């Protein structure tokens, strides 16, 4: 294992300390238990709380700030945070308009956020994201996995909460955005969990994992690597099929958000190449790309690979996607 | 070689097409010859033109936009652009206040930008960046290499040019910022040039290359990997020694910009861990970190590794660093 690391046990805390210092104008880090909040907490708005295993940075800590999340509770690498983290965080924030938990659908996260939800005294609801079209049930999950679509949910609901939307409106919008998102990922390499010290899975020098999860979970198939245009064709087909099955029409004149997301080990130049390939496929299908995002937004430690997420827009989702956001890793309009 | 790629020869053009489409509100791509400009060109300001071999994205195309570059001329991977690219780009822009070329100190770039400089009819000057403290002379260079400090030069001079600074002021400021920057990089893996199809250099599973260049050029030494804090200690020492040799006092109350830059294959979590280690070293030395930037800003294809850049601030540099910038990969204040 070759990483910039001191002790395995200190990896997340060392990293979070650096994150919090680098962005001390935006966030504040609590150490015991671990959680990150906005530097200035507004107790009057709906409190948006996310979290999950570490290793997917900038998700979720990097999306704390004006117009997006209020709190993130990071667990150890690929391990759910525990209820005490969520409980201590909301106690600190003392929200007067309720809490919306945004949780990726992994069994550990679901269980621990549910426990926190029951134990806290504040009104709360949960949006469970499950945008990954690859597989139903997986190493860490019952049901579909929540992946990069989660940050779209966080951005859109974050905007509504910021402008004073109430808890039930935030919950409804979050569920709708999640339903409007579909994703699929491809791995070119494995990732290495620091505590394990060796790659999570083996993969041949000429192989890719189609439909991989963001923890290196198996996808739909292992296959030989091929031209990027052909890989992208398969990815786009999988997503379009998913929208068909959801009875959502991507040819809607509102168009889509197209997110080409790197898992961390793939350079930006390749992500843009993928983006180009997707635009050509969608042109054939007469699907309008209205908004775009290309970069490492939901990662899998050091994995080489990428995912594509499409989110069908409507007027409300578009308005809240476009509104100002000021976080360490997503910012516009400020 | 495992990459998202169609044909090796088309790699850069496929990628640039995607880049230009994803950011068509900010940039415009010219195909023959290849160059990228702002979507809206202002012929009255000093035109800031950069460029160099591809493979370092988002440098330079990702820094085109308000408050930063006007033009970037990308060459093939790790290969200088040719003078016809620079000439065609400035002909298109018809600048009335002269041109400032910002060129990283690599022999091919220096030669080709010099040729363009002589062949164009517009008044022009050049800032040559050479912030890499690692080595003097290297595979691609006579003299010190220009690396991540280049984007600080582009940001700061971009701000001055945007507010109407004249050519000689821009040139002077650019030279000063370059002089105020010092960088050093460490590689954990090699990178693979698409046309070569295999890693640029071999490196053992327990080795790092200390002082590596952004093309995988050799650095100061090959050594066994050690705790991140110890790697960072060596990196910080090398930079502090460089500032000493330049007779620049980092204890100035203005403080520094600290840029922790990923080469592309290293996750954000590790970059923040490095950032944390640097802050501890600088605290010991009573050096004030006034501004921070952490992420993949000057990359080396798929290389795992990172560099540290420090830029000594003064009032003028700080003002221009803080001013609004709106590019695809660096944005604040808008």
XYZ file of C-alpha atoms in Angstrom:
668
model
C 0.000 0.000 0.000
C 1.433 3.361 -1.022
C -0.373 6.328 0.467
C 0.360 9.615 2.168
C -0.512 8.407 5.631
C 0.883 8.399 9.149
C -0.865 5.728 11.201
C -3.777 3.815 9.715
C -5.933 4.633 12.731
C -5.241 8.355 12.393
C -5.892 8.610 8.657
C -9.370 10.119 8.800
C -8.695 12.431 11.699
C -5.437 13.747 10.182
C -7.251 14.343 6.918
C -10.277 16.007 8.538
C -8.037 18.324 10.542
C -6.387 19.474 7.336
C -9.750 19.839 5.617
C -11.144 21.936 8.464
C -8.081 24.184 8.589
C -7.970 24.691 4.835
C -11.613 25.785 4.881
C -11.952 27.415 8.286
C -13.963 30.229 6.698
C -16.708 27.692 5.848
C -16.623 24.723 8.267
C -15.929 23.767 11.857
C -14.696 20.339 12.973
C -15.816 18.642 16.175
C -13.455 15.921 17.328
C -15.229 13.881 19.979
C -17.405 12.582 18.517
C -16.422 13.459 14.968
C -18.686 15.694 12.926
C -18.317 18.746 10.697
C -20.748 21.671 10.640
C -20.979 24.987 8.902
C -18.912 27.583 10.717
C -22.058 29.598 11.280
C -25.122 27.550 12.077
C -28.551 28.940 11.322
C -30.942 27.214 13.761
C -34.025 28.562 11.981
C -33.705 26.684 8.707
C -34.264 22.970 8.124
C -30.978 21.348 9.148
C -29.512 19.194 6.376
C -27.419 16.382 7.780
C -25.544 13.817 5.742
C -22.688 11.445 6.394
C -21.390 8.006 5.671
C -18.127 6.137 5.466
C -15.065 8.199 4.585
C -13.171 7.617 1.341
C -15.639 9.395 -0.960
C -14.268 12.922 -0.491
C -15.350 15.596 -1.257
C -18.654 13.832 -0.398
C -20.010 14.834 2.161
C -17.801 17.248 4.134
C -16.866 19.158 0.987
C -20.520 20.030 0.422
C -21.074 21.783 3.732
C -21.822 25.466 3.330
C -24.314 28.058 2.225
C -26.912 26.544 -0.080
C -25.996 22.930 0.650
C -25.371 20.830 3.787
C -25.277 22.010 7.405
C -23.640 18.922 8.894
C -21.705 15.855 7.792
C -20.826 12.891 9.992
C -17.904 10.950 8.543
C -17.300 7.353 9.578
C -14.047 5.468 9.240
C -13.101 4.512 5.692
C -16.055 2.755 4.056
C -17.669 2.353 7.496
C -20.882 3.976 8.670
C -20.754 6.760 11.229
C -22.365 5.864 14.558
C -25.561 7.405 16.011
C -23.650 9.327 18.710
C -22.077 11.426 15.968
C -25.420 12.456 14.476
C -26.928 13.006 17.904
C -24.088 15.222 19.155
C -24.113 17.205 15.911
C -27.827 18.014 16.026
C -27.618 18.786 19.745
C -24.982 21.348 18.915
C -27.109 22.884 16.139
C -30.428 23.000 18.066
C -32.520 23.217 14.887
C -35.927 24.874 15.231
C -37.355 23.765 11.868
C -36.521 20.089 11.921
C -33.823 17.930 10.410
C -33.544 16.257 7.044
C -31.105 13.360 6.972
C -29.719 12.581 3.515
C -28.462 9.015 3.604
C -26.976 6.829 0.896
C -28.641 3.438 0.851
C -26.072 1.197 2.550
C -27.242 -1.107 5.316
C -24.895 0.283 7.985
C -25.749 3.900 7.211
C -29.461 3.180 7.108
C -29.357 1.399 10.446
C -27.269 4.025 12.235
C -29.115 7.048 10.878
C -32.407 5.339 11.768
C -31.182 4.819 15.302
C -30.142 8.449 15.564
C -33.453 9.534 14.100
C -35.323 7.656 16.839
C -33.103 8.867 19.646
C -33.151 12.591 18.951
C -35.796 14.930 20.293
C -36.042 17.000 17.112
C -38.559 16.437 14.342
C -36.782 14.714 11.482
C -37.213 12.987 8.166
C -34.862 11.031 5.917
C -34.189 10.991 2.191
C -32.582 7.713 1.183
C -30.620 7.948 -2.072
C -30.374 4.940 -4.366
C -29.445 6.305 -7.773
C -27.070 3.509 -8.803
C -28.707 1.630 -11.658
C -26.050 -1.099 -11.705
C -27.378 -3.769 -9.370
C -30.080 -4.536 -6.848
C -28.527 -5.754 -3.583
C -24.767 -5.761 -3.179
C -21.978 -6.344 -0.640
C -22.965 -3.374 1.503
C -26.620 -2.972 0.501
C -30.105 -4.262 0.341
C -31.674 -2.501 -2.603
C -29.957 -0.096 -4.968
C -26.872 1.800 -3.851
C -26.702 5.552 -3.347
C -23.830 7.080 -5.308
C -22.975 10.385 -7.041
C -26.618 11.412 -7.491
C -26.514 12.102 -3.756
C -24.644 15.361 -4.265
C -27.335 16.535 -6.657
C -29.919 15.804 -3.973
C -27.791 17.700 -1.443
C -27.390 20.711 -3.739
C -31.033 20.963 -4.756
C -32.543 20.381 -1.320
C -29.830 22.588 0.174
C -31.111 25.453 -1.921
C -34.713 24.947 -0.871
C -33.748 24.725 2.798
C -31.626 27.854 2.471
C -34.537 29.879 1.163
C -36.757 28.719 4.008
C -38.508 25.638 2.643
C -40.115 23.560 5.398
C -39.210 20.018 6.361
C -41.923 18.252 4.408
C -41.163 20.262 1.237
C -37.474 19.441 1.597
C -38.243 15.751 2.101
C -40.550 15.676 -0.939
C -38.091 17.497 -3.169
C -35.228 15.266 -2.029
C -37.185 12.117 -2.821
C -38.105 13.497 -6.230
C -34.529 14.457 -7.120
C -33.337 11.023 -6.076
C -36.027 9.432 -8.230
C -34.925 11.696 -11.110
C -31.273 10.557 -10.811
C -29.678 7.504 -12.307
C -25.992 6.578 -12.234
C -23.590 3.879 -13.350
C -19.876 3.448 -12.691
C -16.930 1.640 -14.245
C -13.680 0.746 -12.463
C -10.318 0.435 -14.169
C -8.544 -0.408 -10.930
C -9.408 -1.442 -7.402
C -9.110 0.817 -4.398
C -7.092 0.135 -1.261
C -8.578 0.638 2.194
C -5.769 1.846 4.500
C -6.624 -0.611 7.285
C -6.684 -3.527 4.812
C -3.430 -2.498 3.173
C -4.163 -4.304 -0.071
C -6.546 -3.797 -3.017
C -10.198 -4.582 -2.293
C -10.468 -6.728 -5.419
C -8.232 -8.138 -8.130
C -8.665 -6.993 -11.679
C -6.675 -7.998 -14.761
C -4.478 -5.503 -16.621
C -6.939 -5.553 -19.523
C -10.198 -5.744 -17.541
C -12.829 -3.311 -16.287
C -15.604 -3.762 -13.732
C -18.851 -2.524 -15.265
C -21.340 -1.242 -12.721
C -18.841 -1.061 -9.843
C -19.896 0.475 -6.533
C -18.063 3.276 -4.762
C -16.549 0.815 -2.283
C -15.281 -1.483 -5.001
C -18.371 -3.695 -4.767
C -18.929 -5.919 -7.779
C -21.027 -4.528 -10.578
C -22.820 -6.240 -13.436
C -19.912 -7.810 -15.228
C -16.188 -8.055 -15.563
C -15.105 -7.479 -19.150
C -12.159 -6.649 -21.387
C -11.372 -2.979 -21.679
C -12.530 -1.416 -24.931
C -12.622 1.983 -26.605
C -13.992 4.684 -24.319
C -16.832 5.393 -26.759
C -17.972 1.784 -26.429
C -17.712 1.752 -22.644
C -19.723 4.976 -22.554
C -22.306 3.529 -24.927
C -22.941 0.699 -22.470
C -23.085 3.121 -19.543
C -25.555 5.433 -21.281
C -27.720 2.474 -22.311
C -27.884 1.252 -18.722
C -28.984 4.672 -17.521
C -31.569 5.175 -20.274
C -33.040 1.763 -19.516
C -33.318 2.747 -15.867
C -35.200 5.937 -16.739
C -37.484 3.895 -18.995
C -38.241 1.567 -16.112
C -38.979 4.574 -13.920
C -41.303 5.893 -16.662
C -39.406 9.183 -16.775
C -38.995 10.799 -20.175
C -35.483 12.200 -20.659
C -36.571 13.968 -23.842
C -38.357 16.489 -21.685
C -37.457 19.999 -22.913
C -36.079 20.833 -19.453
C -33.249 18.446 -20.227
C -30.842 16.908 -17.746
C -27.906 17.575 -15.476
C -25.017 15.472 -16.767
C -22.466 14.646 -14.088
C -19.298 12.854 -15.171
C -17.699 11.866 -11.910
C -14.183 10.555 -11.347
C -13.520 7.980 -8.629
C -10.213 9.743 -7.862
C -7.543 7.862 -9.832
C -8.679 8.983 -13.280
C -7.351 12.277 -14.683
C -9.590 15.163 -15.646
C -8.551 14.786 -19.302
C -10.156 11.327 -19.399
C -13.285 12.568 -17.614
C -13.724 15.231 -20.296
C -13.203 12.574 -22.959
C -16.004 10.564 -21.361
C -18.155 13.700 -21.229
C -17.601 14.212 -24.958
C -18.601 10.604 -25.684
C -21.780 10.993 -23.616
C -22.774 14.181 -25.440
C -22.574 12.327 -28.751
C -24.717 9.469 -27.505
C -27.330 11.837 -26.056
C -27.443 13.874 -29.240
C -28.433 10.729 -31.120
C -31.186 10.190 -28.569
C -32.321 13.842 -28.719
C -31.725 14.321 -25.018
C -30.839 17.857 -24.010
C -27.911 18.441 -21.639
C -28.913 21.591 -19.774
C -26.328 21.562 -16.982
C -22.945 19.866 -16.633
C -20.492 18.933 -13.936
C -17.198 17.110 -14.593
C -14.675 16.180 -11.905
C -13.984 14.108 -8.809
C -17.155 14.653 -6.803
C -17.923 11.236 -5.294
C -14.799 9.155 -5.089
C -13.741 5.671 -4.029
C -10.382 6.236 -2.317
C -7.732 5.831 -5.039
C -9.833 3.886 -7.545
C -9.309 4.618 -11.242
C -12.661 4.812 -12.947
C -15.637 7.042 -13.447
C -19.375 7.200 -13.194
C -22.059 8.946 -15.185
C -25.101 10.433 -13.476
C -28.086 11.939 -15.239
C -30.714 13.936 -13.394
C -33.940 14.813 -15.177
C -34.707 18.462 -14.592
C -37.987 20.197 -13.952
C -38.470 23.896 -13.217
C -38.059 23.537 -9.479
C -35.011 21.248 -9.616
C -33.369 23.508 -12.204
C -33.971 26.634 -10.128
C -32.455 25.036 -7.037
C -29.510 23.559 -8.968
C -28.690 27.005 -10.367
C -28.957 28.917 -7.105
C -25.817 30.133 -5.351
C -23.737 27.627 -3.424
C -20.630 28.206 -1.332
C -18.932 25.058 -0.098
C -15.283 24.030 -0.220
C -15.791 21.837 -3.272
C -18.835 23.180 -5.090
C -19.328 26.876 -5.473
C -21.009 29.236 -7.833
C -22.945 32.477 -7.632
C -20.968 33.859 -4.689
C -2.181 0.800 -20.336
C -5.672 1.235 -18.926
C -7.318 4.532 -19.774
C -10.608 5.931 -20.997
C -9.403 6.540 -24.538
C -10.446 5.899 -28.109
C -7.435 6.266 -30.387
C -4.136 7.482 -28.962
C -3.904 10.169 -31.649
C -7.362 11.496 -30.806
C -6.916 11.604 -27.038
C -6.295 15.332 -26.661
C -8.837 16.425 -29.221
C -11.577 14.163 -27.799
C -10.831 15.500 -24.345
C -10.709 19.157 -25.421
C -14.024 18.804 -27.239
C -15.612 17.539 -24.044
C -13.966 20.284 -22.002
C -15.183 22.989 -24.375
C -18.739 21.627 -24.417
C -18.918 21.239 -20.648
C -17.859 24.871 -20.216
C -19.312 26.532 -23.300
C -20.441 29.456 -21.148
C -16.768 30.281 -20.462
C -14.538 29.011 -23.280
C -14.412 28.462 -27.046
C -12.301 25.801 -28.775
C -10.546 26.326 -32.097
C -9.647 23.101 -33.827
C -7.190 23.896 -36.614
C -4.810 24.831 -35.167
C -5.782 23.916 -31.638
C -6.257 26.676 -29.096
C -8.818 27.640 -26.466
C -9.938 31.203 -25.761
C -12.448 32.871 -23.521
C -15.872 32.799 -25.087
C -15.911 36.581 -25.080
C -12.590 38.181 -25.916
C -11.841 41.675 -24.661
C -9.306 43.138 -27.142
C -8.620 46.156 -24.936
C -6.932 44.384 -22.014
C -3.481 42.807 -21.949
C -3.996 39.380 -23.482
C -2.762 36.590 -21.200
C -1.664 33.564 -23.195
C -0.363 30.336 -21.732
C 0.005 26.795 -22.964
C 2.248 23.782 -22.885
C 2.049 20.049 -23.246
C -1.261 18.435 -22.318
C -1.525 16.067 -19.370
C -1.483 18.707 -16.635
C -5.207 19.495 -16.664
C -6.800 21.699 -15.420
C -3.604 23.654 -16.249
C -3.905 25.699 -18.523
C -7.292 25.435 -20.268
C -9.145 25.175 -16.960
C -7.852 28.604 -15.955
C -9.289 30.497 -18.906
C -11.929 33.004 -17.913
C -12.640 36.289 -16.206
C -9.784 37.295 -13.948
C -7.330 34.740 -15.278
C -6.159 33.588 -18.754
C -7.506 34.678 -22.135
C -5.920 31.920 -24.227
C -4.325 28.511 -23.758
C -2.505 26.553 -26.454
C -2.357 22.853 -25.547
C 0.244 20.626 -27.183
C 0.085 16.855 -27.402
C 0.667 15.031 -24.123
C 3.874 16.321 -22.533
C 4.814 17.989 -25.859
C 5.099 21.701 -26.496
C 2.476 23.452 -28.600
C 3.830 24.829 -31.893
C 4.147 28.528 -32.801
C 1.295 28.367 -35.338
C -1.097 27.734 -32.435
C -0.010 30.840 -30.538
C 0.051 32.922 -33.721
C -3.440 31.902 -34.844
C -4.824 32.472 -31.344
C -3.496 36.021 -31.022
C -4.553 36.829 -34.585
C -8.066 35.845 -33.605
C -7.968 38.003 -30.456
C -6.403 41.142 -32.040
C -5.202 42.517 -28.714
C -4.759 46.272 -28.534
C -2.787 46.382 -25.264
C -0.176 43.766 -25.953
C 0.290 40.142 -24.997
C 1.816 38.507 -21.961
C 2.922 34.931 -22.537
C 3.113 32.832 -19.371
C 5.408 29.918 -20.108
C 6.656 27.120 -17.891
C 10.401 26.714 -18.223
C 10.718 23.647 -20.445
C 13.063 23.828 -23.427
C 10.411 23.005 -26.044
C 7.916 25.509 -24.666
C 10.543 28.223 -24.353
C 11.685 27.703 -27.947
C 8.221 27.613 -29.459
C 6.800 30.540 -27.506
C 9.943 32.525 -28.373
C 9.431 31.768 -32.053
C 5.796 32.835 -31.838
C 6.807 35.961 -29.947
C 9.148 36.955 -32.770
C 6.702 36.168 -35.557
C 3.665 38.059 -34.291
C 3.040 41.703 -35.029
C 1.711 42.513 -31.553
C 3.782 43.916 -28.711
C 4.503 41.092 -26.294
C 6.452 40.026 -23.265
C 6.999 36.687 -21.548
C 6.967 35.523 -17.932
C 8.934 32.303 -17.577
C 7.935 30.293 -14.505
C 10.516 28.159 -12.722
C 9.153 27.573 -9.240
C 10.285 23.954 -8.841
C 12.973 23.914 -6.163
C 13.828 20.246 -6.762
C 16.582 20.298 -9.362
C 18.464 22.546 -11.749
C 18.388 21.090 -15.248
C 16.304 18.013 -15.963
C 15.070 15.757 -18.797
C 12.964 18.481 -20.382
C 14.666 21.593 -19.036
C 17.657 23.798 -18.779
C 17.285 25.609 -15.470
C 14.544 25.084 -12.929
C 11.189 23.670 -13.998
C 7.927 25.565 -13.939
C 5.234 23.667 -12.028
C 2.166 24.431 -9.869
C 3.306 27.945 -8.965
C 2.379 28.787 -12.550
C -1.315 28.866 -11.708
C -0.645 31.375 -8.939
C 1.146 33.566 -11.492
C -1.805 33.168 -13.864
C -4.343 34.064 -11.170
C -2.498 37.103 -9.832
C -1.475 38.577 -13.181
C -4.915 37.696 -14.545
C -6.465 39.943 -11.943
C -4.155 42.856 -12.743
C -4.791 42.497 -16.483
C -8.527 42.325 -15.855
C -8.537 45.628 -14.020
C -6.602 47.326 -16.814
C -2.962 46.929 -15.796
C -0.576 47.614 -18.692
C 1.811 45.126 -20.248
C 4.912 46.153 -18.373
C 3.096 46.111 -15.002
C 1.750 42.638 -15.785
C 5.198 41.403 -16.772
C 6.774 42.832 -13.611
C 4.103 41.411 -11.350
C 4.312 38.011 -13.050
C 8.068 37.860 -12.574
C 7.696 38.838 -8.943
C 5.030 36.219 -8.209
C 7.177 33.572 -9.852
C 10.125 34.652 -7.740
C 7.882 34.483 -4.658
C 6.834 30.877 -5.427
C 8.647 27.715 -4.558
C 7.425 24.153 -5.071
C 8.467 20.567 -4.601
C 6.762 17.327 -5.628
C 6.798 13.675 -4.622
C 5.646 10.761 -6.784
C 4.211 7.534 -5.431
C 3.689 6.088 -8.895
C 4.738 6.806 -12.442
C 2.441 8.216 -15.096
C 1.654 6.651 -18.466
C 1.754 8.682 -21.663
C -0.973 7.316 -23.973
C 1.314 7.160 -27.028
C 3.982 5.294 -25.042
C 1.494 2.854 -23.549
C 3.675 2.038 -20.549
C 4.792 3.843 -17.392
C 7.368 6.601 -17.901
C 9.542 5.204 -15.132
C 9.741 2.181 -12.859
C 9.317 2.612 -9.149
C 9.339 -0.044 -6.438
C 6.231 -0.850 -4.401
C 7.859 0.734 -1.353
C 9.596 3.655 -3.065
C 8.888 7.330 -3.707
C 10.563 9.796 -6.051
C 11.403 12.931 -4.076
C 11.464 16.088 -6.181
C 9.735 14.515 -9.199
C 8.745 16.711 -12.144
C 5.261 16.925 -13.624
C 6.300 14.738 -16.563
C 7.760 12.050 -14.330
C 11.257 13.502 -14.645
C 13.676 12.352 -11.965
C 13.869 14.417 -8.814
C 16.513 14.571 -6.135
C 16.400 11.054 -4.841
C 14.621 7.748 -4.842
C 13.856 6.605 -1.320
C 11.753 4.234 0.750
C 8.258 5.474 1.535
C 7.861 6.753 5.078
C 5.215 8.392 7.252
C 3.508 11.305 5.519
C 4.650 13.674 8.269
C 8.260 12.774 7.491
C 7.837 13.118 3.728
C 6.221 16.498 4.302
C 9.030 17.533 6.645
C 11.537 16.958 3.838
C 9.339 18.803 1.339
C 8.891 21.804 3.606
C 12.632 21.904 4.357
C 13.445 21.947 0.648
C 11.064 24.859 0.084
C 12.274 26.846 3.090
C 15.880 26.391 1.944
C 14.884 27.704 -1.481
C 13.306 30.823 0.020
C 16.449 31.312 2.121
C 18.561 31.158 -1.018
C 16.274 33.692 -2.654
C 16.652 35.903 0.447
C 12.884 36.042 0.888
C 11.588 36.035 4.467
C 8.576 33.768 4.862
C 7.951 35.128 8.362
C 6.626 38.297 6.754
C 3.314 39.186 8.431
C 1.579 38.995 5.041
C 2.086 35.252 5.198
C 1.879 32.803 2.319
C -0.464 31.061 -0.053
C -0.168 27.342 0.646
C -1.080 25.180 -2.333
C -1.222 21.421 -1.799
C -1.525 20.059 -5.297
C -2.382 16.532 -6.360
C -0.810 15.027 -9.472
C -4.151 13.308 -10.224
C -3.860 9.781 -8.818
C -3.898 10.797 -5.147
C -7.250 11.210 -3.378
C -8.365 14.458 -1.793
C -8.309 12.825 1.663
C -4.538 12.336 1.370
C -4.029 15.875 0.079
C -5.797 17.232 3.148
C -3.641 14.991 5.329
C -0.569 16.528 3.666
C -2.045 19.988 4.203
C -2.440 19.234 7.901
C 1.181 18.051 8.149
C 2.395 21.243 6.432
C 0.425 23.468 8.805
C 2.134 21.810 11.768
C 5.591 22.290 10.276
C 4.886 25.931 9.441
C 3.530 26.629 12.899
C 6.857 25.492 14.351
C 8.586 27.900 11.990
C 6.156 30.749 12.789
C 5.121 31.082 9.165
C 1.598 32.369 8.652
C -0.679 30.574 6.148
C -2.928 33.363 4.878
C -4.540 31.605 1.899
C -4.968 27.934 1.007
C -5.750 25.804 -1.997
C -5.971 22.001 -1.902
C -6.779 19.818 -4.894
C -5.669 18.608 -8.320
C -4.568 21.849 -9.954
C -1.413 20.929 -11.884
C -1.386 17.250 -12.677
C 0.855 14.694 -14.336
C -1.568 12.431 -16.207
C -2.446 9.593 -13.821
C 0.532 9.945 -11.474
C -0.057 9.337 -7.758
C 1.729 11.994 -5.789
C 1.508 15.569 -4.698
C 3.393 18.812 -4.600
C 3.557 21.659 -2.153
C 3.822 25.258 -3.347
C 4.311 28.285 -1.122
C 3.923 31.796 -2.425
C 5.087 34.682 -0.257
C 2.397 37.336 -0.223
C 2.677 41.098 -0.318
C -0.222 43.564 -0.435
C -0.437 43.595 -4.224
C -0.169 39.827 -4.675
C -2.747 39.243 -1.923
C -5.194 41.709 -3.449
C -4.954 40.057 -6.854
C -5.138 36.541 -5.433
C -8.348 37.459 -3.590
C -10.076 39.192 -6.497
C -12.948 37.469 -8.294
C -12.138 34.702 -10.752
C -14.481 32.744 -12.977
C -12.878 29.841 -14.812
C -13.979 26.230 -15.154
C -11.616 25.031 -12.441
C -10.925 27.999 -10.195
C -13.716 30.307 -9.187
C -14.601 32.603 -6.384
C -16.272 35.951 -5.905
C -18.739 35.481 -8.785
